[in-house]
Short mmCIF file of C-alpha atoms and ligand atoms in Angstrom, two decimals:
data_model
loop_
_atom_site.label_atom_id
_atom_site.label_comp_id
_atom_site.label_asym_id
_atom_site.label_seq_id
_atom_site.Cartn_x
_atom_site.Cartn_y
_atom_site.Cartn_z
CA MET W 1 -0.20 1.52 24.49
CA ILE W 2 -2.45 -0.90 22.60
CA GLU W 3 -6.23 -1.12 23.02
CA GLN W 4 -8.02 -4.17 21.57
CA THR W 5 -11.71 -3.92 20.66
CA ASN W 6 -14.17 -6.12 18.77
CA PHE W 7 -14.68 -4.49 15.38
CA GLY W 8 -17.25 -6.93 13.98
CA SER W 9 -17.73 -10.42 12.57
CA MET W 10 -16.89 -12.24 9.37
CA PRO W 11 -19.74 -14.00 7.48
CA ASP W 12 -18.81 -17.26 9.25
CA GLY W 13 -19.21 -15.53 12.62
CA SER W 14 -15.49 -15.32 13.42
CA GLN W 15 -14.48 -12.12 15.17
CA VAL W 16 -12.58 -9.21 13.65
CA THR W 17 -10.47 -7.37 16.22
CA GLN W 18 -9.18 -3.79 16.07
CA PHE W 19 -5.81 -2.93 17.65
CA CYS W 20 -5.34 0.76 18.44
CA LEU W 21 -1.63 1.61 18.80
CA THR W 22 -1.05 4.95 20.60
CA ASN W 23 2.28 6.57 21.37
CA ARG W 24 3.18 9.14 24.04
CA LEU W 25 2.65 12.04 21.60
CA GLY W 26 -0.98 11.12 21.14
CA VAL W 27 -0.70 9.67 17.62
CA SER W 28 -2.91 6.59 17.18
CA VAL W 29 -3.08 4.00 14.41
CA GLU W 30 -6.04 1.59 14.34
CA ILE W 31 -5.25 -1.74 12.66
CA LEU W 32 -7.61 -4.66 12.01
CA ASP W 33 -6.64 -8.33 12.01
CA LEU W 34 -8.82 -8.47 8.88
CA GLY W 35 -6.38 -7.82 6.05
CA GLY W 36 -3.97 -5.99 8.39
CA ILE W 37 -6.05 -2.97 7.43
CA ILE W 38 -5.00 0.47 8.68
CA ARG W 39 -8.46 1.89 9.42
CA ARG W 40 -7.73 5.20 11.13
CA TRP W 41 -4.51 7.19 11.67
CA LEU W 42 -5.17 9.99 14.15
CA ILE W 43 -2.89 13.02 14.35
CA PRO W 44 -3.46 15.47 17.25
CA ASN W 45 -4.36 18.96 16.03
CA HIS W 46 -4.48 22.38 17.69
CA LYS W 47 -8.29 22.26 17.94
CA GLN W 48 -7.95 19.70 20.77
CA ASN W 49 -9.09 17.13 18.22
CA HIS W 50 -7.56 14.69 15.77
CA THR W 51 -7.03 14.65 12.01
CA ASP W 52 -7.65 11.19 10.55
CA ILE W 53 -5.24 11.00 7.60
CA VAL W 54 -6.35 7.72 5.94
CA LEU W 55 -9.52 6.74 4.10
CA GLY W 56 -11.45 3.76 5.44
CA TYR W 57 -14.76 2.22 6.46
CA ASP W 58 -16.76 1.63 9.65
CA THR W 59 -17.83 -2.01 9.10
CA VAL W 60 -16.48 -5.46 8.19
CA ASP W 61 -19.04 -5.80 5.40
CA GLU W 62 -17.81 -2.61 3.72
CA TYR W 63 -14.22 -3.89 3.81
CA LEU W 64 -15.24 -7.32 2.44
CA ALA W 65 -17.13 -5.63 -0.41
CA ASP W 66 -14.31 -3.15 -1.09
CA ASP W 67 -12.64 -3.29 -4.52
CA SER W 68 -10.25 -0.49 -3.61
CA TYR W 69 -8.22 -2.17 -0.82
CA LEU W 70 -8.54 0.79 1.56
CA GLY W 71 -5.69 0.48 4.09
CA ALA W 72 -5.12 -3.21 3.36
CA LEU W 73 -2.09 -5.45 3.29
CA VAL W 74 -1.87 -6.80 -0.25
CA GLY W 75 -0.51 -10.23 -1.34
CA ARG W 76 0.76 -12.49 -2.68
CA TYR W 77 1.43 -10.05 -5.51
CA ALA W 78 0.66 -6.33 -5.28
CA ASN W 79 -0.34 -4.72 -8.58
CA ARG W 80 -0.94 -6.65 -11.78
CA ILE W 81 0.23 -9.86 -13.46
CA LYS W 82 -0.75 -9.85 -17.13
CA HIS W 83 -3.59 -12.31 -17.72
CA GLY W 84 -2.52 -13.96 -14.43
CA LYS W 85 0.02 -16.02 -16.35
CA PHE W 86 3.68 -16.58 -15.54
CA SER W 87 6.34 -19.27 -15.56
CA LEU W 88 8.58 -20.14 -12.63
CA ALA W 89 11.27 -22.81 -12.41
CA GLY W 90 10.13 -24.27 -15.74
CA LYS W 91 6.44 -24.54 -14.83
CA ASP W 92 3.56 -22.44 -16.13
CA TYR W 93 0.99 -20.96 -13.75
CA GLN W 94 -2.43 -19.37 -14.06
CA THR W 95 -3.66 -17.27 -11.16
CA ASP W 96 -7.13 -15.97 -10.42
CA ILE W 97 -8.19 -13.22 -12.81
CA ASN W 98 -10.05 -10.52 -10.90
CA GLN W 99 -9.72 -7.20 -12.75
CA GLY W 100 -9.67 -6.28 -16.41
CA GLY W 101 -8.50 -9.74 -17.53
CA ASN W 102 -5.47 -9.60 -15.23
CA CYS W 103 -4.53 -10.68 -11.72
CA LEU W 104 -4.71 -7.64 -9.42
CA HIS W 105 -3.39 -7.65 -5.85
CA GLY W 106 -3.10 -11.42 -5.51
CA GLY W 107 -6.51 -12.36 -6.94
CA GLY W 108 -10.11 -12.09 -5.80
CA GLN W 109 -9.40 -13.70 -2.40
CA GLY W 110 -6.06 -12.06 -1.67
CA PHE W 111 -4.41 -11.39 1.68
CA ASN W 112 -6.61 -8.31 2.23
CA SER W 113 -9.67 -10.56 2.63
CA LYS W 114 -8.20 -12.87 5.27
CA VAL W 115 -8.26 -12.62 9.08
CA TRP W 116 -4.61 -12.78 10.19
CA GLN W 117 -3.37 -14.17 13.52
CA CYS W 118 -2.38 -11.12 15.58
CA THR W 119 0.07 -11.03 18.51
CA VAL W 120 0.88 -7.96 20.62
CA LEU W 121 4.69 -7.60 20.65
CA SER W 122 4.99 -4.39 22.70
CA ASN W 123 2.22 -2.71 24.65
CA SER W 124 4.22 0.20 25.99
CA ASP W 125 6.74 2.48 24.24
CA ASN W 126 6.89 1.87 20.49
CA PRO W 127 3.66 -0.21 20.48
CA SER W 128 3.95 -3.12 18.07
CA ILE W 129 1.81 -5.99 16.73
CA MET W 130 2.69 -8.98 14.55
CA LEU W 131 0.21 -10.35 12.01
CA GLU W 132 0.71 -13.87 10.63
CA LEU W 133 -0.89 -15.69 7.72
CA THR W 134 -0.23 -18.94 5.90
CA SER W 135 -1.30 -19.08 2.26
CA PRO W 136 -1.53 -22.72 1.06
CA ASP W 137 -0.03 -24.10 -2.14
CA SER W 138 -2.08 -23.02 -5.21
CA ASP W 139 -3.91 -20.31 -3.25
CA GLN W 140 -5.31 -18.03 -6.01
CA GLY W 141 -3.16 -20.09 -8.39
CA PHE W 142 0.23 -19.19 -6.87
CA PRO W 143 2.71 -22.04 -6.26
CA GLY W 144 3.97 -23.07 -2.85
CA GLN W 145 2.79 -22.64 0.72
CA ILE W 146 3.99 -19.26 1.94
CA SER W 147 4.11 -18.23 5.59
CA VAL W 148 4.07 -14.46 5.99
CA LYS W 149 4.49 -12.13 8.93
CA VAL W 150 3.95 -8.38 9.06
CA ILE W 151 5.09 -6.33 12.04
CA TYR W 152 3.58 -2.88 12.56
CA THR W 153 5.46 -0.64 15.01
CA LEU W 154 4.42 2.89 15.95
CA THR W 155 7.52 4.63 17.30
CA GLU W 156 7.68 7.44 19.86
CA GLN W 157 8.93 9.62 16.99
CA ASN W 158 5.60 9.18 15.07
CA ARG W 159 6.99 6.73 12.52
CA LEU W 160 4.92 3.70 11.48
CA LYS W 161 7.30 0.92 10.54
CA ILE W 162 5.93 -1.98 8.45
CA GLU W 163 8.21 -5.01 8.18
CA TYR W 164 7.37 -7.93 5.89
CA PHE W 165 8.80 -11.42 6.44
CA ALA W 166 8.09 -14.60 4.44
CA THR W 167 9.29 -18.12 3.74
CA THR W 168 8.00 -20.61 1.19
CA ASP W 169 8.28 -24.37 0.65
CA GLN W 170 8.36 -23.97 -3.16
CA THR W 171 9.65 -21.25 -5.45
CA THR W 172 6.90 -18.62 -5.69
CA LEU W 173 6.27 -14.90 -6.06
CA TYR W 174 5.95 -12.46 -3.17
CA ASN W 175 5.31 -8.74 -3.65
CA PRO W 176 3.58 -7.30 -0.56
CA THR W 177 2.47 -3.76 0.10
CA ASN W 178 0.09 -1.67 2.19
CA HIS W 179 -2.64 0.09 0.25
CA SER W 180 -3.44 3.08 2.48
CA TYR W 181 -5.00 6.13 0.84
CA PHE W 182 -3.58 9.20 2.53
CA ASN W 183 -5.28 12.58 2.82
CA LEU W 184 -3.12 14.73 5.12
CA ALA W 185 -5.88 17.35 5.44
CA GLY W 186 -8.25 14.68 6.79
CA HIS W 187 -9.95 11.67 5.20
CA SER W 188 -13.21 13.59 4.63
CA SER W 189 -11.64 16.94 3.59
CA GLY W 190 -12.06 16.46 -0.16
CA SER W 191 -9.51 16.21 -2.97
CA VAL W 192 -5.74 15.93 -2.41
CA ALA W 193 -5.16 17.87 -5.67
CA ASN W 194 -3.84 20.93 -3.82
CA GLN W 195 -1.42 18.87 -1.69
CA GLN W 196 2.20 18.33 -2.71
CA ILE W 197 4.25 15.17 -3.25
CA GLN W 198 7.91 14.48 -3.83
CA LEU W 199 9.33 11.14 -5.07
CA LEU W 200 13.03 10.54 -5.72
CA ALA W 201 12.55 8.54 -8.90
CA SER W 202 14.25 9.35 -12.22
CA HIS W 203 12.38 6.63 -14.11
CA TYR W 204 8.93 5.07 -14.27
CA THR W 205 7.34 2.07 -16.01
CA PRO W 206 4.83 3.19 -18.66
CA THR W 207 1.77 0.97 -19.16
CA ASP W 208 -0.67 0.05 -21.88
CA GLU W 209 -4.34 1.04 -21.64
CA ASN W 210 -4.92 -1.90 -19.25
CA ALA W 211 -2.29 -0.76 -16.70
CA ILE W 212 0.11 -3.51 -17.81
CA PRO W 213 3.72 -2.31 -18.13
CA THR W 214 5.14 -2.17 -21.64
CA GLY W 215 8.53 -3.31 -20.30
CA GLU W 216 10.11 0.08 -20.86
CA ILE W 217 11.89 1.88 -18.03
CA SER W 218 11.45 5.49 -19.11
CA VAL W 219 12.92 8.73 -17.81
CA VAL W 220 10.47 11.01 -15.99
CA ASP W 221 12.01 14.18 -17.50
CA ASN W 222 9.37 16.34 -19.22
CA THR W 223 6.58 13.98 -18.13
CA PRO W 224 3.83 14.31 -15.45
CA PHE W 225 5.79 11.71 -13.39
CA ASP W 226 8.72 13.95 -12.48
CA PHE W 227 8.23 14.41 -8.72
CA ARG W 228 11.91 14.92 -7.91
CA THR W 229 11.00 18.35 -6.60
CA PRO W 230 7.82 18.89 -4.52
CA THR W 231 4.94 19.02 -6.99
CA THR W 232 1.30 19.96 -6.46
CA ILE W 233 -0.79 16.92 -7.36
CA ASN W 234 -3.19 18.83 -9.61
CA VAL W 235 -0.31 19.46 -12.06
CA PRO W 236 -0.06 15.80 -13.25
CA LEU W 237 -3.81 15.34 -12.83
CA ALA W 238 -4.40 18.16 -15.31
CA SER W 239 -1.93 16.73 -17.84
CA LYS W 240 -3.14 15.42 -21.21
CA HIS W 241 -0.25 12.93 -21.33
CA GLN W 242 -1.38 9.58 -22.75
CA GLN W 243 -0.40 7.75 -19.55
CA ILE W 244 -2.56 10.08 -17.43
CA GLU W 245 -5.42 9.67 -19.91
CA TYR W 246 -5.12 5.86 -19.72
CA ALA W 247 -5.48 5.87 -15.91
CA ASN W 248 -7.69 8.95 -15.58
CA GLY W 249 -5.07 10.24 -13.15
CA LEU W 250 -1.95 8.89 -11.46
CA ASP W 251 -1.77 5.09 -11.22
CA HIS W 252 1.83 4.32 -12.05
CA ASN W 253 4.93 2.62 -10.74
CA LEU W 254 7.94 4.86 -10.18
CA CYS W 255 11.45 3.38 -10.07
CA LEU W 256 13.09 4.53 -6.84
CA ASP W 257 16.62 5.91 -7.22
CA ALA W 258 17.66 4.70 -3.74
CA TYR W 259 17.11 1.03 -4.61
CA THR W 260 19.92 -1.50 -4.80
CA ALA W 261 19.42 -5.27 -4.74
CA ASP W 262 21.26 -5.54 -1.40
CA LEU W 263 19.41 -2.63 0.29
CA LYS W 264 18.24 -3.92 3.67
CA SER W 265 17.26 -0.71 5.50
CA ALA W 266 14.53 1.78 4.60
CA SER W 267 15.86 4.76 2.62
CA TYR W 268 14.07 8.09 2.17
CA VAL W 269 12.16 8.01 -1.13
CA GLY W 270 9.60 10.80 -0.92
CA LYS W 271 6.95 12.74 0.96
CA ALA W 272 3.53 14.34 0.90
CA VAL W 273 2.62 17.72 2.42
CA ALA W 274 -0.74 19.35 3.13
CA LYS W 275 -0.27 23.07 3.78
CA GLN W 276 -3.84 23.41 5.08
CA SER W 277 -3.18 21.04 7.99
CA GLY W 278 0.58 21.41 8.33
CA ILE W 279 0.88 17.61 8.31
CA GLU W 280 3.75 16.01 6.40
CA LEU W 281 4.33 12.34 5.60
CA GLU W 282 7.76 11.02 4.64
CA VAL W 283 8.14 7.60 3.01
CA TYR W 284 11.12 5.30 3.48
CA THR W 285 11.59 1.83 1.96
CA ASN W 286 14.07 -0.76 0.65
CA MET W 287 11.77 -1.78 -2.23
CA PRO W 288 12.53 -0.90 -5.88
CA GLY W 289 9.21 0.65 -6.82
CA ILE W 290 6.30 2.70 -5.54
CA GLN W 291 2.83 2.82 -7.10
CA ILE W 292 1.44 6.33 -6.90
CA PHE W 293 -2.34 6.15 -7.16
CA THR W 294 -4.86 8.98 -6.75
CA ALA W 295 -8.14 7.07 -6.27
CA ASN W 296 -9.17 7.96 -9.81
CA HIS W 297 -12.32 5.83 -9.89
CA PHE W 298 -13.90 6.88 -6.59
CA SER W 299 -17.43 8.29 -6.91
CA ASN W 300 -19.68 8.73 -3.86
CA LYS W 301 -17.88 5.84 -2.14
CA LYS W 302 -19.37 5.74 1.38
CA GLY W 303 -16.54 5.89 3.90
CA LYS W 304 -16.05 6.43 7.63
CA GLU W 305 -18.50 8.58 9.57
CA ASP W 306 -20.90 8.73 6.59
CA SER W 307 -18.39 10.60 4.44
CA LEU W 308 -18.58 10.19 0.67
CA TYR W 309 -15.23 9.72 -1.08
CA GLN W 310 -14.79 11.17 -4.55
CA ALA W 311 -12.09 10.84 -7.21
CA HIS W 312 -8.66 12.03 -6.01
CA GLN W 313 -9.71 12.07 -2.33
CA GLY W 314 -6.60 10.11 -1.35
CA VAL W 315 -3.12 9.30 -2.60
CA CYS W 316 -1.43 5.90 -2.23
CA PHE W 317 2.30 5.28 -1.85
CA GLU W 318 2.35 1.51 -2.43
CA THR W 319 5.96 0.42 -2.07
CA GLN W 320 6.46 -2.71 -4.17
CA PHE W 321 8.29 -4.57 -6.87
CA TYR W 322 7.33 -3.30 -10.32
CA PRO W 323 4.07 -4.64 -11.81
CA ASP W 324 4.05 -7.87 -13.87
CA THR W 325 7.61 -8.61 -12.79
CA PRO W 326 7.50 -12.37 -13.61
CA ASN W 327 6.85 -11.45 -17.27
CA GLN W 328 9.42 -8.63 -17.43
CA PRO W 329 12.96 -10.09 -17.20
CA ASN W 330 14.51 -6.61 -17.06
CA PHE W 331 12.59 -5.72 -13.86
CA PRO W 332 13.95 -6.56 -10.36
CA SER W 333 12.73 -10.06 -9.51
CA ALA W 334 9.90 -10.79 -7.03
CA THR W 335 10.70 -14.50 -7.00
CA LEU W 336 11.04 -16.09 -3.56
CA GLU W 337 12.88 -19.39 -3.52
CA ALA W 338 12.22 -22.21 -1.08
CA GLY W 339 14.36 -21.85 2.05
CA LYS W 340 15.15 -18.17 1.47
CA ASP W 341 14.02 -15.51 3.97
CA PHE W 342 12.09 -12.57 2.48
CA TYR W 343 12.41 -9.22 4.20
CA SER W 344 11.19 -5.79 3.19
CA VAL W 345 10.53 -2.65 5.20
CA THR W 346 8.50 0.49 4.60
CA GLU W 347 8.25 3.39 7.05
CA TYR W 348 5.82 6.30 7.11
CA GLN W 349 7.09 9.23 9.19
CA VAL W 350 4.44 11.76 10.21
CA SER W 351 5.26 15.28 11.35
CA PHE W 352 2.77 17.98 12.36
C1 LIG N 1 -7.42 0.27 -9.66
O1 LIG N 1 -5.63 0.52 -11.22
C2 LIG N 1 -5.99 0.72 -9.85
C3 LIG N 1 -5.06 -0.05 -8.97
O2 LIG N 1 -3.74 0.45 -9.08
C4 LIG N 1 -5.54 0.06 -7.52
O3 LIG N 1 -4.68 -0.64 -6.66
C5 LIG N 1 -6.95 -0.48 -7.43
O4 LIG N 1 -7.81 0.27 -8.27
C6 LIG N 1 -7.49 -0.38 -6.00
O5 LIG N 1 -7.57 -1.00 -10.18
#
């Protein structure tokens, strides 16, 4: 079932609509046509109530002012491009610079800030919506006009499937993700430090002090980034490792072991577990990397229902290409050539 409601208005007066996808088991996911934002994700609990497992806001204005991309679809390029500079097909490009002298998440007016065209694909079992956006040539400095589609499907088995499609009229970059901050004990329950995560990644990409990868692909052994067995999040957060100090927590790309260049379906890559709620989230994808981020800079950030979000109140599993790929020839490429069809898929399986 899908319920459409008016969520608010953009500064130009255009409407923002919320689509609430609900399956037969009573799980609901609220998605906005603004930025394809996942605003609430409601899991039935034994107190005849719901646990909302994602951080978010209650108004359009808060989302438009948000520098943390709560729940948003990110593009054209998730994560950073060093100084916003890259070369493609023999031409040099300069994108918008919007954070720390680099391009972050597609620039200051990225896909998260746009109202997408939304179509209901299925209003019954496995409710599904398709969001479409066209980004014109030179948008935020990226070459080519790119037409993107994202299909959200909530299955009757409590899996949220996110499929990304794109075509371009000129060779460009495309590295999409969803930037949900999960807290499986509830969005307003406090820190995720006592929750556990597992990620099947034997390597990670270390960064400099500005979160730009050094180009190394380093083993996770004997580092705070070894999540191959379920690990309580406060263990890496308490580490004095230089990489943790740089980011004031976890904010790193892990290299997923399941990845191969011809991987079309979503493979299991990791999970999060909150013992206090009994809710578990498994992550599946065909992408090569996943940015693990623990909301390190949050401080009294006003969220939904007047909650105040603090540092480490959520954890992100941003499936992606590695950061700064166009400047790192040894990283899997995020180049999309004219006439080629882009497809990626990420699935979040909830159990409770
Ligand atoms: C910070 O470094 C982090 C990014 O990884 C994150 O996506 C952003 O905040 C929201 O810049």
